[in-house]
């Protein structure tokens, strides 16, 4: 799906006036008598998400109004312009007056994202409105970000029947080909030969055509090294610790970490950032068969650490561990993992926030600032050292699922940190799903944290 601005030479462009509640009366006073009378007759008020098309004397569109609400109502959500765009009639619009510079790029991005719809299986469409890119906005940049987000959404929204490890590999190779990147894949028993034992173990129970694999994509010849690691569990039954039906229904999104790093990778490559990018995706299906790994098994990881399996439904950290160990061997300047890893993170912060972990105060400061600037909210969580003992079971080096239920997201992050030693590291425990429709974010798969990371990269890597 192409999310793009309208051509600046489009015909029949409708001037769009974005009006907040405080400025509405003054705006009305500046309009012609017919316009003022029409607006008054409709009873329109510029509440958030409201819009009005004002005709001229012949009945053709003269201008449109997009309600921008109050500062208080805008603070309770995101993408205020997109909320109004969704209610405007089909047409091409141009901002009649500039929005505040601090909001302009994000609001324009929101408009593009509001036109997204997942239409692979059914004819659907997002908002049928088009926006001419305003002065001062880098259209190529915003369109690249929108395309990366659309890729993430499409991958998550696709059901596991059509998005298994092979299809995820195909998506990564297609992205690599589009940007001149290199992509290699280690599949099936070759994982054992190349020392990725935990990726193989988690995925070995799947059907042969859905064999486990490690996808390794690289791009860029110079600059600082950035490695992105995304959890690619294309469906998670829970393994022998089988999930109940209610918990299994959304497990097509358990590759949301992989989808998010691929979307972020598109943004980075499309914008030609001066860095060396590596993307690692362990792609598996956690299935049930006679070859499933079992509670009580002890696995040996690529790093050499042994892991006691206390719950086969805590499989994501296992496959990520081998990928993080590989990434660490290349000593990148920054390594980031993204995964739909724990329900505990959702209990802690809900579906909107992306909790993240880092020991690097400078990373946290840069990320928090960029997240606020681009309306991609994140929340820092602690690598809490006293909980390290919770992931040490006694008969192995590590426990994949500590008993007791406390601090589940923190202990998972501490587990991953054991395999990401030697460089700056951050881990994002994302949800990857919007449970109800919101401006620019329909119900379904959604990217989380990627735009905040993108905006912070120049500071984080001194680009």
PDB file of C-alpha atoms in Angstrom, residues 227-398:
ATOM      1  CA  UNK A 227      22.184  -4.132  14.964  1.00  0.00           C
ATOM      2  CA  UNK A 228      18.435  -4.710  15.254  1.00  0.00           C
ATOM      3  CA  UNK A 229      17.173  -8.051  16.566  1.00  0.00           C
ATOM      4  CA  UNK A 230      13.481  -8.898  16.177  1.00  0.00           C
ATOM      5  CA  UNK A 231      11.519 -11.799  17.597  1.00  0.00           C
ATOM      6  CA  UNK A 232       9.992 -13.715  14.708  1.00  0.00           C
ATOM      7  CA  UNK A 233       7.710 -16.278  16.348  1.00  0.00           C
ATOM      8  CA  UNK A 234       5.203 -16.536  13.524  1.00  0.00           C
ATOM      9  CA  UNK A 235       2.708 -18.396  15.676  1.00  0.00           C
ATOM     10  CA  UNK A 236       2.924 -19.396  19.305  1.00  0.00           C
ATOM     11  CA  UNK A 237       0.798 -22.262  20.549  1.00  0.00           C
ATOM     12  CA  UNK A 238       2.689 -22.171  23.830  1.00  0.00           C
ATOM     13  CA  UNK A 239       4.266 -25.513  22.959  1.00  0.00           C
ATOM     14  CA  UNK A 240       3.583 -28.346  25.398  1.00  0.00           C
ATOM     15  CA  UNK A 241       2.580 -25.691  27.950  1.00  0.00           C
ATOM     16  CA  UNK A 242      -0.323 -25.052  25.598  1.00  0.00           C
ATOM     17  CA  UNK A 243      -1.983 -21.659  25.706  1.00  0.00           C
ATOM     18  CA  UNK A 244      -5.745 -21.508  26.313  1.00  0.00           C
ATOM     19  CA  UNK A 245      -7.789 -20.563  23.281  1.00  0.00           C
ATOM     20  CA  UNK A 246      -8.376 -17.020  24.434  1.00  0.00           C
ATOM     21  CA  UNK A 247      -4.649 -16.405  24.689  1.00  0.00           C
ATOM     22  CA  UNK A 248      -3.847 -18.049  21.367  1.00  0.00           C
ATOM     23  CA  UNK A 249      -6.180 -15.912  19.262  1.00  0.00           C
ATOM     24  CA  UNK A 250      -3.732 -13.060  18.707  1.00  0.00           C
ATOM     25  CA  UNK A 251      -0.586 -15.124  18.350  1.00  0.00           C
ATOM     26  CA  UNK A 252      -0.205 -14.266  14.680  1.00  0.00           C
ATOM     27  CA  UNK A 253       1.241 -11.035  16.092  1.00  0.00           C
ATOM     28  CA  UNK A 254       4.007 -12.816  18.011  1.00  0.00           C
ATOM     29  CA  UNK A 255       6.372 -11.894  15.182  1.00  0.00           C
ATOM     30  CA  UNK A 256       5.642  -8.223  15.892  1.00  0.00           C
ATOM     31  CA  UNK A 257       9.239  -7.586  16.948  1.00  0.00           C
ATOM     32  CA  UNK A 258      10.496  -8.852  13.583  1.00  0.00           C
ATOM     33  CA  UNK A 259       7.862  -6.827  11.752  1.00  0.00           C
ATOM     34  CA  UNK A 260       8.852  -3.700  13.654  1.00  0.00           C
ATOM     35  CA  UNK A 261      12.587  -4.000  13.002  1.00  0.00           C
ATOM     36  CA  UNK A 262      11.891  -4.625   9.308  1.00  0.00           C
ATOM     37  CA  UNK A 263       9.750  -1.492   9.188  1.00  0.00           C
ATOM     38  CA  UNK A 264      12.483   0.457  10.973  1.00  0.00           C
ATOM     39  CA  UNK A 265      15.081  -0.997   8.619  1.00  0.00           C
ATOM     40  CA  UNK A 266      13.069   0.282   5.653  1.00  0.00           C
ATOM     41  CA  UNK A 267      13.007   3.777   7.167  1.00  0.00           C
ATOM     42  CA  UNK A 268      16.772   3.746   7.774  1.00  0.00           C
ATOM     43  CA  UNK A 269      17.645   2.486   4.295  1.00  0.00           C
ATOM     44  CA  UNK A 270      15.122   4.654   2.456  1.00  0.00           C
ATOM     45  CA  UNK A 271      16.518   7.723   4.212  1.00  0.00           C
ATOM     46  CA  UNK A 272      20.068   6.518   3.482  1.00  0.00           C
ATOM     47  CA  UNK A 273      21.318   7.109   7.004  1.00  0.00           C
ATOM     48  CA  UNK A 274      25.133   6.990   7.211  1.00  0.00           C
ATOM     49  CA  UNK A 275      25.486   3.807   9.230  1.00  0.00           C
ATOM     50  CA  UNK A 276      26.053   0.077   8.934  1.00  0.00           C
ATOM     51  CA  UNK A 277      22.805  -1.751   9.601  1.00  0.00           C
ATOM     52  CA  UNK A 278      22.378  -5.391  10.534  1.00  0.00           C
ATOM     53  CA  UNK A 279      18.988  -7.039  11.096  1.00  0.00           C
ATOM     54  CA  UNK A 280      18.776 -10.446  12.792  1.00  0.00           C
ATOM     55  CA  UNK A 281      15.472 -12.302  12.934  1.00  0.00           C
ATOM     56  CA  UNK A 282      15.079 -15.768  14.462  1.00  0.00           C
ATOM     57  CA  UNK A 283      11.953 -16.974  12.645  1.00  0.00           C
ATOM     58  CA  UNK A 284      10.134 -19.978  14.109  1.00  0.00           C
ATOM     59  CA  UNK A 285       6.752 -21.471  14.825  1.00  0.00           C
ATOM     60  CA  UNK A 286       6.331 -22.751  18.376  1.00  0.00           C
ATOM     61  CA  UNK A 287       4.290 -25.824  17.469  1.00  0.00           C
ATOM     62  CA  UNK A 288       3.271 -29.035  19.208  1.00  0.00           C
ATOM     63  CA  UNK A 289       4.431 -32.428  17.974  1.00  0.00           C
ATOM     64  CA  UNK A 290       6.372 -35.446  19.153  1.00  0.00           C
ATOM     65  CA  UNK A 291       9.527 -33.403  18.648  1.00  0.00           C
ATOM     66  CA  UNK A 292       8.505 -30.483  20.858  1.00  0.00           C
ATOM     67  CA  UNK A 293      10.922 -29.383  23.537  1.00  0.00           C
ATOM     68  CA  UNK A 294       9.716 -30.114  27.057  1.00  0.00           C
ATOM     69  CA  UNK A 295       9.438 -28.510  30.485  1.00  0.00           C
ATOM     70  CA  UNK A 296      12.482 -29.629  32.430  1.00  0.00           C
ATOM     71  CA  UNK A 297      14.760 -29.810  29.396  1.00  0.00           C
ATOM     72  CA  UNK A 298      18.095 -28.042  29.682  1.00  0.00           C
ATOM     73  CA  UNK A 299      19.341 -26.337  26.543  1.00  0.00           C
ATOM     74  CA  UNK A 300      22.803 -25.087  25.715  1.00  0.00           C
ATOM     75  CA  UNK A 301      22.825 -21.738  23.947  1.00  0.00           C
ATOM     76  CA  UNK A 302      25.156 -20.326  21.303  1.00  0.00           C
ATOM     77  CA  UNK A 303      26.878 -18.348  24.060  1.00  0.00           C
ATOM     78  CA  UNK A 304      27.487 -21.551  26.027  1.00  0.00           C
ATOM     79  CA  UNK A 305      25.090 -20.663  28.861  1.00  0.00           C
ATOM     80  CA  UNK A 306      22.709 -23.460  29.837  1.00  0.00           C
ATOM     81  CA  UNK A 307      18.991 -22.774  30.172  1.00  0.00           C
ATOM     82  CA  UNK A 308      16.452 -24.773  32.161  1.00  0.00           C
ATOM     83  CA  UNK A 309      13.031 -24.851  30.520  1.00  0.00           C
ATOM     84  CA  UNK A 310      10.309 -24.297  33.078  1.00  0.00           C
ATOM     85  CA  UNK A 311       7.689 -23.192  30.557  1.00  0.00           C
ATOM     86  CA  UNK A 312       7.714 -23.827  26.805  1.00  0.00           C
ATOM     87  CA  UNK A 313       5.531 -20.740  26.376  1.00  0.00           C
ATOM     88  CA  UNK A 314       8.538 -18.559  27.259  1.00  0.00           C
ATOM     89  CA  UNK A 315      10.152 -19.366  23.925  1.00  0.00           C
ATOM     90  CA  UNK A 316      10.757 -15.893  22.548  1.00  0.00           C
ATOM     91  CA  UNK A 317      13.672 -15.169  24.842  1.00  0.00           C
ATOM     92  CA  UNK A 318      15.287 -18.454  23.788  1.00  0.00           C
ATOM     93  CA  UNK A 319      15.400 -17.661  20.080  1.00  0.00           C
ATOM     94  CA  UNK A 320      16.389 -14.064  20.762  1.00  0.00           C
ATOM     95  CA  UNK A 321      19.254 -15.263  22.965  1.00  0.00           C
ATOM     96  CA  UNK A 322      21.023 -17.037  20.118  1.00  0.00           C
ATOM     97  CA  UNK A 323      20.481 -14.066  17.787  1.00  0.00           C
ATOM     98  CA  UNK A 324      21.763 -11.594  20.410  1.00  0.00           C
ATOM     99  CA  UNK A 325      24.829 -13.744  20.981  1.00  0.00           C
ATOM    100  CA  UNK A 326      25.557 -13.624  17.251  1.00  0.00           C
ATOM    101  CA  UNK A 327      25.002  -9.885  17.140  1.00  0.00           C
ATOM    102  CA  UNK A 328      27.355  -9.322  20.060  1.00  0.00           C
ATOM    103  CA  UNK A 329      30.170 -11.133  18.259  1.00  0.00           C
ATOM    104  CA  UNK A 330      30.289  -8.272  15.752  1.00  0.00           C
ATOM    105  CA  UNK A 331      30.601  -5.658  18.569  1.00  0.00           C
ATOM    106  CA  UNK A 332      28.126  -3.131  17.163  1.00  0.00           C
ATOM    107  CA  UNK A 333      28.015   0.420  18.466  1.00  0.00           C
ATOM    108  CA  UNK A 334      24.375  -0.116  19.423  1.00  0.00           C
ATOM    109  CA  UNK A 335      22.208  -3.239  19.542  1.00  0.00           C
ATOM    110  CA  UNK A 336      18.449  -3.121  20.020  1.00  0.00           C
ATOM    111  CA  UNK A 337      16.044  -6.032  20.420  1.00  0.00           C
ATOM    112  CA  UNK A 338      12.314  -5.718  19.862  1.00  0.00           C
ATOM    113  CA  UNK A 339       9.838  -8.405  20.838  1.00  0.00           C
ATOM    114  CA  UNK A 340       6.253  -9.071  21.789  1.00  0.00           C
ATOM    115  CA  UNK A 341       7.768 -10.808  24.767  1.00  0.00           C
ATOM    116  CA  UNK A 342       5.638 -10.701  27.930  1.00  0.00           C
ATOM    117  CA  UNK A 343       2.085 -10.198  29.059  1.00  0.00           C
ATOM    118  CA  UNK A 344       3.590  -8.632  32.158  1.00  0.00           C
ATOM    119  CA  UNK A 345       4.606  -5.594  30.091  1.00  0.00           C
ATOM    120  CA  UNK A 346       1.000  -5.080  29.007  1.00  0.00           C
ATOM    121  CA  UNK A 347      -0.214  -5.313  32.593  1.00  0.00           C
ATOM    122  CA  UNK A 348       2.386  -2.730  33.563  1.00  0.00           C
ATOM    123  CA  UNK A 349       1.888  -0.089  30.862  1.00  0.00           C
ATOM    124  CA  UNK A 350      -1.079  -1.115  28.684  1.00  0.00           C
ATOM    125  CA  UNK A 351      -1.184  -1.321  24.884  1.00  0.00           C
ATOM    126  CA  UNK A 352      -0.034   2.220  23.943  1.00  0.00           C
ATOM    127  CA  UNK A 353       3.354   2.508  25.600  1.00  0.00           C
ATOM    128  CA  UNK A 354       6.533   0.739  24.520  1.00  0.00           C
ATOM    129  CA  UNK A 355       8.451  -0.247  27.649  1.00  0.00           C
ATOM    130  CA  UNK A 356      12.182  -0.417  27.093  1.00  0.00           C
ATOM    131  CA  UNK A 357      15.263  -1.370  29.075  1.00  0.00           C
ATOM    132  CA  UNK A 358      18.737   0.107  28.945  1.00  0.00           C
ATOM    133  CA  UNK A 359      21.684   0.730  31.242  1.00  0.00           C
ATOM    134  CA  UNK A 360      22.670   3.749  29.156  1.00  0.00           C
ATOM    135  CA  UNK A 361      21.372   7.045  30.579  1.00  0.00           C
ATOM    136  CA  UNK A 362      22.312   8.913  27.400  1.00  0.00           C
ATOM    137  CA  UNK A 363      20.292   6.436  25.314  1.00  0.00           C
ATOM    138  CA  UNK A 364      17.303   6.892  27.603  1.00  0.00           C
ATOM    139  CA  UNK A 365      17.505  10.686  27.501  1.00  0.00           C
ATOM    140  CA  UNK A 366      17.754  10.789  23.717  1.00  0.00           C
ATOM    141  CA  UNK A 367      14.973   8.259  23.243  1.00  0.00           C
ATOM    142  CA  UNK A 368      12.572   9.909  25.674  1.00  0.00           C
ATOM    143  CA  UNK A 369      13.062  13.262  23.951  1.00  0.00           C
ATOM    144  CA  UNK A 370      12.556  11.869  20.458  1.00  0.00           C
ATOM    145  CA  UNK A 371       9.554   9.779  21.505  1.00  0.00           C
ATOM    146  CA  UNK A 372       7.772  12.877  22.747  1.00  0.00           C
ATOM    147  CA  UNK A 373       8.714  14.865  19.641  1.00  0.00           C
ATOM    148  CA  UNK A 374       7.321  12.296  17.182  1.00  0.00           C
ATOM    149  CA  UNK A 375       4.361  11.026  19.248  1.00  0.00           C
ATOM    150  CA  UNK A 376       5.707   7.497  19.604  1.00  0.00           C
ATOM    151  CA  UNK A 377       5.489   7.041  23.387  1.00  0.00           C
ATOM    152  CA  UNK A 378       7.943   4.878  25.326  1.00  0.00           C
ATOM    153  CA  UNK A 379       8.552   4.193  29.004  1.00  0.00           C
ATOM    154  CA  UNK A 380      11.833   3.226  30.598  1.00  0.00           C
ATOM    155  CA  UNK A 381      11.857   0.120  32.785  1.00  0.00           C
ATOM    156  CA  UNK A 382      14.727  -1.031  35.020  1.00  0.00           C
ATOM    157  CA  UNK A 383      17.312  -3.736  34.549  1.00  0.00           C
ATOM    158  CA  UNK A 384      16.845  -4.381  38.278  1.00  0.00           C
ATOM    159  CA  UNK A 385      19.978  -6.156  39.488  1.00  0.00           C
ATOM    160  CA  UNK A 386      18.456  -7.714  42.652  1.00  0.00           C
ATOM    161  CA  UNK A 387      16.148  -9.783  40.411  1.00  0.00           C
ATOM    162  CA  UNK A 388      19.073 -11.511  38.690  1.00  0.00           C
ATOM    163  CA  UNK A 389      18.826 -14.342  41.193  1.00  0.00           C
ATOM    164  CA  UNK A 390      15.258 -15.002  39.996  1.00  0.00           C
ATOM    165  CA  UNK A 391      16.562 -16.225  36.630  1.00  0.00           C
ATOM    166  CA  UNK A 392      19.202 -18.532  38.155  1.00  0.00           C
ATOM    167  CA  UNK A 393      17.554 -21.900  38.846  1.00  0.00           C
ATOM    168  CA  UNK A 394      20.495 -23.787  40.335  1.00  0.00           C
ATOM    169  CA  UNK A 395      20.899 -26.780  38.008  1.00  0.00           C
ATOM    170  CA  UNK A 396      21.529 -24.595  34.945  1.00  0.00           C
ATOM    171  CA  UNK A 397      22.913 -21.146  34.353  1.00  0.00           C
ATOM    172  CA  UNK A 398      19.511 -19.611  33.598  1.00  0.00           C
TER     173      UNK A 398
END
